JSON list of C-alpha atoms in Angstrom, two decimals:
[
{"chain": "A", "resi": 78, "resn": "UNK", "atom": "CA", "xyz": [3.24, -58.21, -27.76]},
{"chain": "A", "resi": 79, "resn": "UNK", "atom": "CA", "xyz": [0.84, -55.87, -26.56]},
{"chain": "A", "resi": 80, "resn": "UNK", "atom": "CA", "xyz": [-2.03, -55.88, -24.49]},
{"chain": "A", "resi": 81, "resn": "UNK", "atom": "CA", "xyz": [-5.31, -55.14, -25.80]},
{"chain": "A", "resi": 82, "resn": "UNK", "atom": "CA", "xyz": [-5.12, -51.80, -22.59]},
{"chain": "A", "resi": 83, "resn": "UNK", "atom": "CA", "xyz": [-1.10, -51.35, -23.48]},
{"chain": "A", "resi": 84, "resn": "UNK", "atom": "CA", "xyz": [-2.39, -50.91, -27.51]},
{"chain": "A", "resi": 85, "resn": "UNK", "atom": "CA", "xyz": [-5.79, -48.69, -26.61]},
{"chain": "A", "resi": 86, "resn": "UNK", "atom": "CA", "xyz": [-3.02, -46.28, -24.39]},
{"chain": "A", "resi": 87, "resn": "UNK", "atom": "CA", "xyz": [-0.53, -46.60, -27.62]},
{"chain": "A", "resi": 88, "resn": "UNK", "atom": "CA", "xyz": [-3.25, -45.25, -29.85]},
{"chain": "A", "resi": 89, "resn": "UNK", "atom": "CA", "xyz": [-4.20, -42.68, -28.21]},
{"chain": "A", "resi": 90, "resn": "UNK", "atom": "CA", "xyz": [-0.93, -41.05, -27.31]},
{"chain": "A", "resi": 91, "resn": "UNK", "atom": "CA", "xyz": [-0.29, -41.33, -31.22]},
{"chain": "A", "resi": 92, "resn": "UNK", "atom": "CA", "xyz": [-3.49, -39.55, -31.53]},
{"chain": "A", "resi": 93, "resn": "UNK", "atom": "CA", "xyz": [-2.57, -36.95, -29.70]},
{"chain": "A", "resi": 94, "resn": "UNK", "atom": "CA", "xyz": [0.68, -36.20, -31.26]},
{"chain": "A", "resi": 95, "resn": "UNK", "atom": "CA", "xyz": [-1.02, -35.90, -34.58]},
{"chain": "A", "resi": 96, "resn": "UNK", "atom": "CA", "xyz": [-3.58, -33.50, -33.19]},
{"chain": "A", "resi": 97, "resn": "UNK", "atom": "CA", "xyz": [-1.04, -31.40, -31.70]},
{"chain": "A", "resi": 98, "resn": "UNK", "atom": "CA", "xyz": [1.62, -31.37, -34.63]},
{"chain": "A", "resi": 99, "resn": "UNK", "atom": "CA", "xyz": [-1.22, -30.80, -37.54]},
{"chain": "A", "resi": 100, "resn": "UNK", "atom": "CA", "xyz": [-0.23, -30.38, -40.91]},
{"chain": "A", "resi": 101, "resn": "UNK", "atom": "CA", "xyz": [3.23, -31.69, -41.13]},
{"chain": "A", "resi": 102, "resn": "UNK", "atom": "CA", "xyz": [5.77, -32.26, -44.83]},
{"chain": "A", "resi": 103, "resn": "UNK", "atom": "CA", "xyz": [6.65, -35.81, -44.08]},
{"chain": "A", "resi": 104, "resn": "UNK", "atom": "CA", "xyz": [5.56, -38.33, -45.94]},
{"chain": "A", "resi": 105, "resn": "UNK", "atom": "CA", "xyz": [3.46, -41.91, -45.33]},
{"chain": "A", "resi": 106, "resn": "UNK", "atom": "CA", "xyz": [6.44, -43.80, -44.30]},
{"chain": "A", "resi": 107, "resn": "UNK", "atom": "CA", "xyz": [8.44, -40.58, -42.58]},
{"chain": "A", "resi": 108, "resn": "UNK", "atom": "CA", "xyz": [5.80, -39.54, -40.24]},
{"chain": "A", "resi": 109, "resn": "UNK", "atom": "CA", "xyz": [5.38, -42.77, -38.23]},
{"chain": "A", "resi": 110, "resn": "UNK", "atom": "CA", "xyz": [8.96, -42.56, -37.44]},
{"chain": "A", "resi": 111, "resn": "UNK", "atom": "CA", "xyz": [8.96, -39.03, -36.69]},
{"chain": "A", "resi": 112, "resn": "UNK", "atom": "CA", "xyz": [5.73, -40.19, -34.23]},
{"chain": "A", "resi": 113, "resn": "UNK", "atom": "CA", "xyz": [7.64, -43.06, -33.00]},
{"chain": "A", "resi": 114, "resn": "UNK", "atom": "CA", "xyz": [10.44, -40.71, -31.77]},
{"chain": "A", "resi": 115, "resn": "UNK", "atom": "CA", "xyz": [8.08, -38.27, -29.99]},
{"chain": "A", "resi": 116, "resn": "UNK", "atom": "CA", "xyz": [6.01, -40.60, -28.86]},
{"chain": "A", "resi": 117, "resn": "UNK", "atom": "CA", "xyz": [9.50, -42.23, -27.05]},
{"chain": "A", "resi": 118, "resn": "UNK", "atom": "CA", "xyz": [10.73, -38.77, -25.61]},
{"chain": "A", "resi": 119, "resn": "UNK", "atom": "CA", "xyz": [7.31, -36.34, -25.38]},
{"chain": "A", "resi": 120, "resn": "UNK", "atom": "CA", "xyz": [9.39, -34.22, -27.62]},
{"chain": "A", "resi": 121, "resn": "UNK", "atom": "CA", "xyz": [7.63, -32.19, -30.22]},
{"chain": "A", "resi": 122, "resn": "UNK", "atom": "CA", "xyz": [10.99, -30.17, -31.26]},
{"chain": "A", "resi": 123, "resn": "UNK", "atom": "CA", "xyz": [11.91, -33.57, -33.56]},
{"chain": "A", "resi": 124, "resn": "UNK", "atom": "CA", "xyz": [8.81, -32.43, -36.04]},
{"chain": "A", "resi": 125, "resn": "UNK", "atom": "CA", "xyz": [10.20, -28.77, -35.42]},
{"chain": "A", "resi": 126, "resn": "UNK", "atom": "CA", "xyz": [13.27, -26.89, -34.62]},
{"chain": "A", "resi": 127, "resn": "UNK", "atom": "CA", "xyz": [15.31, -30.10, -34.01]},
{"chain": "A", "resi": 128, "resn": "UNK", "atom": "CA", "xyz": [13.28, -31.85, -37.07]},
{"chain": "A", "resi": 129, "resn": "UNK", "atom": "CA", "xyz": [14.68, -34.74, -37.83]},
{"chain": "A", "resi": 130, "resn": "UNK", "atom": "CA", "xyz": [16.01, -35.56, -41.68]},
{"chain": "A", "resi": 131, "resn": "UNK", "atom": "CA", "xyz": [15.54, -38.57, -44.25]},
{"chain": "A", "resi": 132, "resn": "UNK", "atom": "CA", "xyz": [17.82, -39.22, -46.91]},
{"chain": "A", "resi": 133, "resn": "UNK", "atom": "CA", "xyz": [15.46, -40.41, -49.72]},
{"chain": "A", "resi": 134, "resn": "UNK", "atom": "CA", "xyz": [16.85, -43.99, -49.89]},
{"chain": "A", "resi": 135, "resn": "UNK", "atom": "CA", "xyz": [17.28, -44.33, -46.40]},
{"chain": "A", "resi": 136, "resn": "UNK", "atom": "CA", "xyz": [13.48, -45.85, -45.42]},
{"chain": "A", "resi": 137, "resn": "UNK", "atom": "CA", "xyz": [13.77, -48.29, -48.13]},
{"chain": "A", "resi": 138, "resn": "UNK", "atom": "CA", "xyz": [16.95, -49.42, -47.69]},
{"chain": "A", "resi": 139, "resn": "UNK", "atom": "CA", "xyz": [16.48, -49.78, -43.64]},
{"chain": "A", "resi": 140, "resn": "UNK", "atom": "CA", "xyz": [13.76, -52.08, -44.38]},
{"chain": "A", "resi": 141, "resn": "UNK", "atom": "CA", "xyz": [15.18, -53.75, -46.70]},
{"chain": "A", "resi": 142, "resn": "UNK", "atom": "CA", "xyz": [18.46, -54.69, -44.95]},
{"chain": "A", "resi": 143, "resn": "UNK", "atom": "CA", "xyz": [16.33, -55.72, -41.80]},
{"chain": "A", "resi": 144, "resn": "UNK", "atom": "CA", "xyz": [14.01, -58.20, -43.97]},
{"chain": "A", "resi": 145, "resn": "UNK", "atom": "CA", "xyz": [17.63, -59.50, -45.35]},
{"chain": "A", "resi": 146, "resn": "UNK", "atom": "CA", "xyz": [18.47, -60.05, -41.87]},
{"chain": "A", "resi": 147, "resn": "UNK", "atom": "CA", "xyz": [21.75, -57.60, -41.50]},
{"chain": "A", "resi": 148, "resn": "UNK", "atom": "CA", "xyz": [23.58, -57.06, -38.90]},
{"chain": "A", "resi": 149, "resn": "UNK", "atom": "CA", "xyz": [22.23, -54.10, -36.36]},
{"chain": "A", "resi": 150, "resn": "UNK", "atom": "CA", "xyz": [25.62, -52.19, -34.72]},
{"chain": "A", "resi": 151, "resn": "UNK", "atom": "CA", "xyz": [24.70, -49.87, -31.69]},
{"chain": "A", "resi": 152, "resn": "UNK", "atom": "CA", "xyz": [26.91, -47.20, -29.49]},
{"chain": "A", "resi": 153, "resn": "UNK", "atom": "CA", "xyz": [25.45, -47.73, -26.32]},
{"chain": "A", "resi": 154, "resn": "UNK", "atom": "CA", "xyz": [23.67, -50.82, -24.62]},
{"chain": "A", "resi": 155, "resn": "UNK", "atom": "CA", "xyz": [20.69, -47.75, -23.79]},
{"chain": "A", "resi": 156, "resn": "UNK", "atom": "CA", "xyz": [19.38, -48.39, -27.25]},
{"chain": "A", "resi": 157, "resn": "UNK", "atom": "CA", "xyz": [19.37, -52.01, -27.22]},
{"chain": "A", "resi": 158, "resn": "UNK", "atom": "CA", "xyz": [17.44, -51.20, -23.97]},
{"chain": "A", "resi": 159, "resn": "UNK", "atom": "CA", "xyz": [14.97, -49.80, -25.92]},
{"chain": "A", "resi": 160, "resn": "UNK", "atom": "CA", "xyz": [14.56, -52.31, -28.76]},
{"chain": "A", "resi": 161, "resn": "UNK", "atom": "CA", "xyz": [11.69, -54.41, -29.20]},
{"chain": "A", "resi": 162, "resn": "UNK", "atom": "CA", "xyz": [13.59, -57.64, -28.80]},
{"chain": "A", "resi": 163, "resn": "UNK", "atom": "CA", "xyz": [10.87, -59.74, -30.58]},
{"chain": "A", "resi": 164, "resn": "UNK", "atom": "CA", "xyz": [11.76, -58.31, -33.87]},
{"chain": "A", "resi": 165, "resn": "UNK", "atom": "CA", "xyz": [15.67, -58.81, -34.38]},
{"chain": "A", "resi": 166, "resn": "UNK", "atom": "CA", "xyz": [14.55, -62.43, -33.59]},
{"chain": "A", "resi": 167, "resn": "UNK", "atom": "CA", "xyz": [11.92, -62.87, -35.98]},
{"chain": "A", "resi": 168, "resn": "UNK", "atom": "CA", "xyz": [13.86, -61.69, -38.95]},
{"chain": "A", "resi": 169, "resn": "UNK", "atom": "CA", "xyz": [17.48, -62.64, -37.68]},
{"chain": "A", "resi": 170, "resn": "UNK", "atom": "CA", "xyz": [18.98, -59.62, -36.97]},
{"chain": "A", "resi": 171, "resn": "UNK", "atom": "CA", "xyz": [22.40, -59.74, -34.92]},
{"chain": "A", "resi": 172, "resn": "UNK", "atom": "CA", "xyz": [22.94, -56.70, -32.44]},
{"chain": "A", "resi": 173, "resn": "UNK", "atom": "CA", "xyz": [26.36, -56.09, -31.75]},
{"chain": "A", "resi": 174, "resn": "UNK", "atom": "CA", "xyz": [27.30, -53.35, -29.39]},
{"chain": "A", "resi": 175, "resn": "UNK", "atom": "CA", "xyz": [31.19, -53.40, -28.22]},
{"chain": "A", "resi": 176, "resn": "UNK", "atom": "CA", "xyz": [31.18, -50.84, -26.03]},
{"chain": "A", "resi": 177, "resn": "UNK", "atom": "CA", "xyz": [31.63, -52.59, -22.85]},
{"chain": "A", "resi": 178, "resn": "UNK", "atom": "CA", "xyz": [34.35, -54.81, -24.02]},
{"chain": "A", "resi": 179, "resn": "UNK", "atom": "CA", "xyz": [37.71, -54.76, -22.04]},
{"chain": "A", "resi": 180, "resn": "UNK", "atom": "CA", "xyz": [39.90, -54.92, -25.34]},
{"chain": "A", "resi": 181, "resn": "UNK", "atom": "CA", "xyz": [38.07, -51.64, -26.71]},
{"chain": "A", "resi": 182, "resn": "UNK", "atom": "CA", "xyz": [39.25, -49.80, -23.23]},
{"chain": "A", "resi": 183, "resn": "UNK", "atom": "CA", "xyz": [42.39, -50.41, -23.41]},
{"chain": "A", "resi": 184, "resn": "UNK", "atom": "CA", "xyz": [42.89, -50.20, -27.83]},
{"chain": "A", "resi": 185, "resn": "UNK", "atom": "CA", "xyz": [41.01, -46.38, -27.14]},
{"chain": "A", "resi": 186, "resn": "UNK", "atom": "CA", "xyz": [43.68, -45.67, -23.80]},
{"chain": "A", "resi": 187, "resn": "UNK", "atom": "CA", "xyz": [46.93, -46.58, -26.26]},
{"chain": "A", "resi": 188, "resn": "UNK", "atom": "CA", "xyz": [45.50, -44.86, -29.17]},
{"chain": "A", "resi": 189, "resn": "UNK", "atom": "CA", "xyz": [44.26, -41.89, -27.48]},
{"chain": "A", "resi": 190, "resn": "UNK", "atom": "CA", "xyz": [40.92, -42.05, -29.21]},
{"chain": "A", "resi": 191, "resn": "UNK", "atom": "CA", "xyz": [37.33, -42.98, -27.16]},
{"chain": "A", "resi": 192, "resn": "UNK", "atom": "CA", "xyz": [35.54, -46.36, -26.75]},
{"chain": "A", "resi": 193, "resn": "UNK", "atom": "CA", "xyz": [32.83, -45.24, -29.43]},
{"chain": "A", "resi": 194, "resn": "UNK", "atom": "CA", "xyz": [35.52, -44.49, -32.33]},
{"chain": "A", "resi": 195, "resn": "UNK", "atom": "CA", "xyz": [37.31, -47.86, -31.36]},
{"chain": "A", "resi": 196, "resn": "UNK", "atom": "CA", "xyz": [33.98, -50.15, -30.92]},
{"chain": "A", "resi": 197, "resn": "UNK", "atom": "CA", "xyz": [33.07, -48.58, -34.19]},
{"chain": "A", "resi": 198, "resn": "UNK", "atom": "CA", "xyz": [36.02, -49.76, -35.79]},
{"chain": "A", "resi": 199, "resn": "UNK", "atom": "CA", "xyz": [35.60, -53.36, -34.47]},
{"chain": "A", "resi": 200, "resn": "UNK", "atom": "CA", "xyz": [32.67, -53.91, -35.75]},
{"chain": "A", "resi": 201, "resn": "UNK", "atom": "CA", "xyz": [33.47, -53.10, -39.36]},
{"chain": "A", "resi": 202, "resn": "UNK", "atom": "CA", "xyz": [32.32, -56.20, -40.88]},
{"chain": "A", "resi": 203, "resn": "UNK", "atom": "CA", "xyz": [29.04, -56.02, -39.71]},
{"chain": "A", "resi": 204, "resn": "UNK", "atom": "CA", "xyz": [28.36, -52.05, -40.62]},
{"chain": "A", "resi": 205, "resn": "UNK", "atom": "CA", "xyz": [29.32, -53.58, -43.62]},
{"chain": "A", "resi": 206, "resn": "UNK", "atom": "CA", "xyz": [25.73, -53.97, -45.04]},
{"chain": "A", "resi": 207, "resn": "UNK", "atom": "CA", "xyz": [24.58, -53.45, -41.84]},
{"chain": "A", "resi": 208, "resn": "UNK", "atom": "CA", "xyz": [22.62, -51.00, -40.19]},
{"chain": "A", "resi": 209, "resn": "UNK", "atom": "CA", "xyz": [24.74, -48.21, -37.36]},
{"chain": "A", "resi": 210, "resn": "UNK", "atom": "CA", "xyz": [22.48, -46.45, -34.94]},
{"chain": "A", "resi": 211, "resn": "UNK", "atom": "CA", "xyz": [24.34, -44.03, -33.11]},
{"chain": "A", "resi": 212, "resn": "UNK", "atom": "CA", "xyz": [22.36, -42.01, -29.86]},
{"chain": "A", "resi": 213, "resn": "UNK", "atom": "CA", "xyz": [24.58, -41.01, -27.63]},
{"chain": "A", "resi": 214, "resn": "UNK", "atom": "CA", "xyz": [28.42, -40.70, -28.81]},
{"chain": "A", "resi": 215, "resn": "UNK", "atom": "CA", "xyz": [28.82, -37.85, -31.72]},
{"chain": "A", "resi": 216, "resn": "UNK", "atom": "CA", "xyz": [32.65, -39.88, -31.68]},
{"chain": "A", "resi": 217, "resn": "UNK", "atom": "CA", "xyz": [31.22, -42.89, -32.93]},
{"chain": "A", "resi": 218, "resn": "UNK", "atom": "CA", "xyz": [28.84, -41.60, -35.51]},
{"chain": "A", "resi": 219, "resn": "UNK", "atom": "CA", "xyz": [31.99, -39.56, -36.83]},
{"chain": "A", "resi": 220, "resn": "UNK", "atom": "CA", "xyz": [34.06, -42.52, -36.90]},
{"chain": "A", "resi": 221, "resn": "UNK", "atom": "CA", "xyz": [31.53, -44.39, -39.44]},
{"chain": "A", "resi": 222, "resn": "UNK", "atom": "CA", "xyz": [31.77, -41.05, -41.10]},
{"chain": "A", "resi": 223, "resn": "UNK", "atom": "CA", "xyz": [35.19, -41.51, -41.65]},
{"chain": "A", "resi": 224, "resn": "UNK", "atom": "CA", "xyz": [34.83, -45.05, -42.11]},
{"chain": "A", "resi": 225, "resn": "UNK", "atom": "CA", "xyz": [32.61, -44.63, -44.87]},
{"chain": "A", "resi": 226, "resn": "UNK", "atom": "CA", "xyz": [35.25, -42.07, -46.53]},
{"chain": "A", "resi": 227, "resn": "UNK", "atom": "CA", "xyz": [38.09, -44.14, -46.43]},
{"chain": "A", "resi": 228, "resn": "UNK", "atom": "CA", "xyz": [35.78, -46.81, -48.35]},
{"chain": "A", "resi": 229, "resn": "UNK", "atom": "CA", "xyz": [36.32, -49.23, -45.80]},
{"chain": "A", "resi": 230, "resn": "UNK", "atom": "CA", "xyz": [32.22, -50.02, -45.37]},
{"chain": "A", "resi": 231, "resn": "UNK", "atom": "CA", "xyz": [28.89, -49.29, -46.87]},
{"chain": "A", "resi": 232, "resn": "UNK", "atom": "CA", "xyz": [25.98, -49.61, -44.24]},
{"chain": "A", "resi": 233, "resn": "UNK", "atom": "CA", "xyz": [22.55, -50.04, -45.74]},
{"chain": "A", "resi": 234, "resn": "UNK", "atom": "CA", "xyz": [21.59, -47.22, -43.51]},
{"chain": "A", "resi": 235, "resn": "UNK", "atom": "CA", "xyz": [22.88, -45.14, -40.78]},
{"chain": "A", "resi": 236, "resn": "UNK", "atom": "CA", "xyz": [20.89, -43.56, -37.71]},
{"chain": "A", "resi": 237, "resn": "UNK", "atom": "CA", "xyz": [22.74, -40.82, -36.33]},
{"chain": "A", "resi": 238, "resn": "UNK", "atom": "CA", "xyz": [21.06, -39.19, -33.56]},
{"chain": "A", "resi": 239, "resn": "UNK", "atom": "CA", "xyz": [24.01, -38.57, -30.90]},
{"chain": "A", "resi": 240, "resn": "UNK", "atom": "CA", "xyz": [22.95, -35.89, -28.17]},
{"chain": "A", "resi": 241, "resn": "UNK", "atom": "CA", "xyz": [25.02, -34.03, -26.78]},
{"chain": "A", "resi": 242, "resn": "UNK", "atom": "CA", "xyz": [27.19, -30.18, -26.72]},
{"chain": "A", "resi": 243, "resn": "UNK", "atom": "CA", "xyz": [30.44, -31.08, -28.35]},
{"chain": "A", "resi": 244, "resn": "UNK", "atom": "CA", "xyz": [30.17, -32.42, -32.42]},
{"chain": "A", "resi": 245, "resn": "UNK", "atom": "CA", "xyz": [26.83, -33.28, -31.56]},
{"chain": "A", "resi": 246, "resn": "UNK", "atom": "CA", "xyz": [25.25, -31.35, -34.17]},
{"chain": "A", "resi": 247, "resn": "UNK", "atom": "CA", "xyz": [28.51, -31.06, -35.90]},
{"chain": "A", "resi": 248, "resn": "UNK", "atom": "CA", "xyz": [28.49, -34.83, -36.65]},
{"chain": "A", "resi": 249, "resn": "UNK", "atom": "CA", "xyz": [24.54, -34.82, -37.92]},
{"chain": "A", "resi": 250, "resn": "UNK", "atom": "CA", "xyz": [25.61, -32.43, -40.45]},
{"chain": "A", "resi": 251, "resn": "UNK", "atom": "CA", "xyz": [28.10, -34.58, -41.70]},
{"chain": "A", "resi": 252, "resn": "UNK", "atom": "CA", "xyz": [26.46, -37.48, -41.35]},
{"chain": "A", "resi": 253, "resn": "UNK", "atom": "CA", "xyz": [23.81, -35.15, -43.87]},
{"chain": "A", "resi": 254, "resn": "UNK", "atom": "CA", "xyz": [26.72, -34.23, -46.67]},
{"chain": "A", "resi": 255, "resn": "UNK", "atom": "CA", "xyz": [27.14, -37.98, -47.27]},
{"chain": "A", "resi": 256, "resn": "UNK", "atom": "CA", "xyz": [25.08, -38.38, -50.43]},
{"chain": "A", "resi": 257, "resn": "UNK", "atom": "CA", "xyz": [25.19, -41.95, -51.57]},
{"chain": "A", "resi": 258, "resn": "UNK", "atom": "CA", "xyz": [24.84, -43.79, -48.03]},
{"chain": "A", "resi": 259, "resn": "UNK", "atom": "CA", "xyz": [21.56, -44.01, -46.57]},
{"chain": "A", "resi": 260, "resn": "UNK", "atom": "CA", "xyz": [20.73, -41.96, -43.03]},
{"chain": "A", "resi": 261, "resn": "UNK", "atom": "CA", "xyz": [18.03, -40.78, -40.48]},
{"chain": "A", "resi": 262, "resn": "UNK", "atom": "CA", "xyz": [19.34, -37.48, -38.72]},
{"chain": "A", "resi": 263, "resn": "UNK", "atom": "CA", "xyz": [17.85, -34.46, -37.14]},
{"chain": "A", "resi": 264, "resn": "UNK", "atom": "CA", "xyz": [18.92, -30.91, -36.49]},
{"chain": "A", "resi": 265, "resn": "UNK", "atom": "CA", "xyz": [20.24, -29.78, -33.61]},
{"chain": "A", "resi": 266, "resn": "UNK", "atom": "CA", "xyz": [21.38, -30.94, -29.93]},
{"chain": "A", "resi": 267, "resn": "UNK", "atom": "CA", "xyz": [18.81, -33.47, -29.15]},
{"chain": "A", "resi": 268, "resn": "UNK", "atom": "CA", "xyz": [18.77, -37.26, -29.80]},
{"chain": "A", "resi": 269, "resn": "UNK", "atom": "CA", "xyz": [19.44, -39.91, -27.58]},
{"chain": "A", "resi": 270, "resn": "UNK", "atom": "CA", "xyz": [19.15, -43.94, -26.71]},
{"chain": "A", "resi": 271, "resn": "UNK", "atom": "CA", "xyz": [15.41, -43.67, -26.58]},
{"chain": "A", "resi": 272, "resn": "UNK", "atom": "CA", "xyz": [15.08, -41.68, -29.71]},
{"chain": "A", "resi": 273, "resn": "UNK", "atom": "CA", "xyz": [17.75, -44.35, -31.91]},
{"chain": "A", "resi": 274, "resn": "UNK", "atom": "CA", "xyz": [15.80, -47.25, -30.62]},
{"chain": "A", "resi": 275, "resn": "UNK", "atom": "CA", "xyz": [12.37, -45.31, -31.59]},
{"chain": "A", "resi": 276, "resn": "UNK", "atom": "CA", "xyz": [14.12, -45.13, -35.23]},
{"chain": "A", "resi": 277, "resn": "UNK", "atom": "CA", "xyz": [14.42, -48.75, -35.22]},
{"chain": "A", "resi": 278, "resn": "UNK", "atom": "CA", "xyz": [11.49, -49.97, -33.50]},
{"chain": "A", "resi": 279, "resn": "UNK", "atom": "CA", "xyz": [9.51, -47.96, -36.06]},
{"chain": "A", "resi": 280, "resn": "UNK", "atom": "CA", "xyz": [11.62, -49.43, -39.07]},
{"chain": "A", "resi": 281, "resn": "UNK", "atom": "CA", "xyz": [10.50, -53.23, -37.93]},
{"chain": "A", "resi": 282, "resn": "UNK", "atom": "CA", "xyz": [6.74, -51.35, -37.82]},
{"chain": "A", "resi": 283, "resn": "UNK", "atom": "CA", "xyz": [6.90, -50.39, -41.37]},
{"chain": "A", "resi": 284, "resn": "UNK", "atom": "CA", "xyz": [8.65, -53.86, -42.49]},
{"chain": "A", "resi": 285, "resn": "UNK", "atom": "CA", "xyz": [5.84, -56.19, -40.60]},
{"chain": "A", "resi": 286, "resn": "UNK", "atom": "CA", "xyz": [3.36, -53.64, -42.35]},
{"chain": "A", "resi": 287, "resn": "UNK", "atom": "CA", "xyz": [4.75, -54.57, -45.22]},
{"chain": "A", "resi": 288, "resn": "UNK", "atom": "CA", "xyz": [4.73, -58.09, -45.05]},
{"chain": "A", "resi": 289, "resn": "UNK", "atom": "CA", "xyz": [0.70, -58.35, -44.10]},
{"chain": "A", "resi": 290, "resn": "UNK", "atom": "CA", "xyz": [-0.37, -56.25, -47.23]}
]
């Protein structure tokens, strides 16, 4: 919850961001995430040369799948960091990062492969229907990729948002070829934790919005 001060200071940083950007090409339900992530990172390259990228399903399916309560599966602990945690309680939403787990070390040391790829592949059966934000390891978001090509899961939606040099933007554009799974991209370098979480955060926005019409 926010205080009446914390909302005032929240509206008029989003404010702000509109004045600067101006005339923009998303649409109703685009733009608040797009304002979400800038607002998260003071970043105004994600509504420009880093502009981030909607599949056309992949608002309505987000929503949908959190309302449903799936299953939310993470890279990194940074973007559970950033989550809201009020709203995977309200609607049931389990968050399952492996990351840190001692089995995934040494499963990624004998296969030769990173923690991301192999905490991805752990966690199949809840990307299964679930929702994968990736925002920090391209390796992970490449291993749903390949995941998703071998047939072995359909997320509702993917956010894949990995910063980084190597396969960073490699892996977006990939993630951007996959034509019947739901995703939330951008161009380029950037990303992060803050900016996944953002994607989310702004998802459960849209959903509660929803809900009170």
């Amino acid at each position: 919850m926010q205080t009446k001060r914390g909302q005032s200071i929240e509206d008029a940083s989003m404010q702000m961001i509109d004045d600067e950007i101006g005339i923009h090409y998303y649409n109703e339900k685009e733009w608040p995430i797009v304002r979400r992530i800038i607002h998260s990172t003071a970043d105004f390259d994600f509504a420009g040369d880093n502009k981030v990228i909607f599949h056309k399903d992949a608002i309505q399916s987000g929503m949908m799948a959190l309302k449903n309560g799936c299953s939310i599966v993470v890279d990194v602990n940074g973007v559970i960091g950033g989550l809201n945690k009020q709203n995977p309680k309200d609607f049931q939403n389990k968050i399952v990062c492996n990351i840190s787990d001692p089995k995934i070390m040494e499963i990624a040391k004998k296969e030769n492969k990173t923690r991301s790829q192999i905490s991805m592949r752990s966690a199949l059966s809840d990307i299964d229907g679930g929702i994968v934000v990736v925002g920090n390891a391209p390796t992970a978001l490449m291993e749903v990729i390949n995941m998703v090509k071998e047939g072995i899961v359909k997320p509702a939606l993917i956010i894949g948002i990995p910063v980084g040099f190597i396969c960073a933007s490699e892996s977006k554009e990939e993630l951007s070829r996959l034509e019947n799974i739901p995703f939330i991209t951008n161009k380029g370098r950037k990303g992060g934790s803050s900016s996944a979480s953002a994607i989310i955060n702004a998802l459960y926005k849209l959903v509660r919005a929803e809900l009170s019409s």
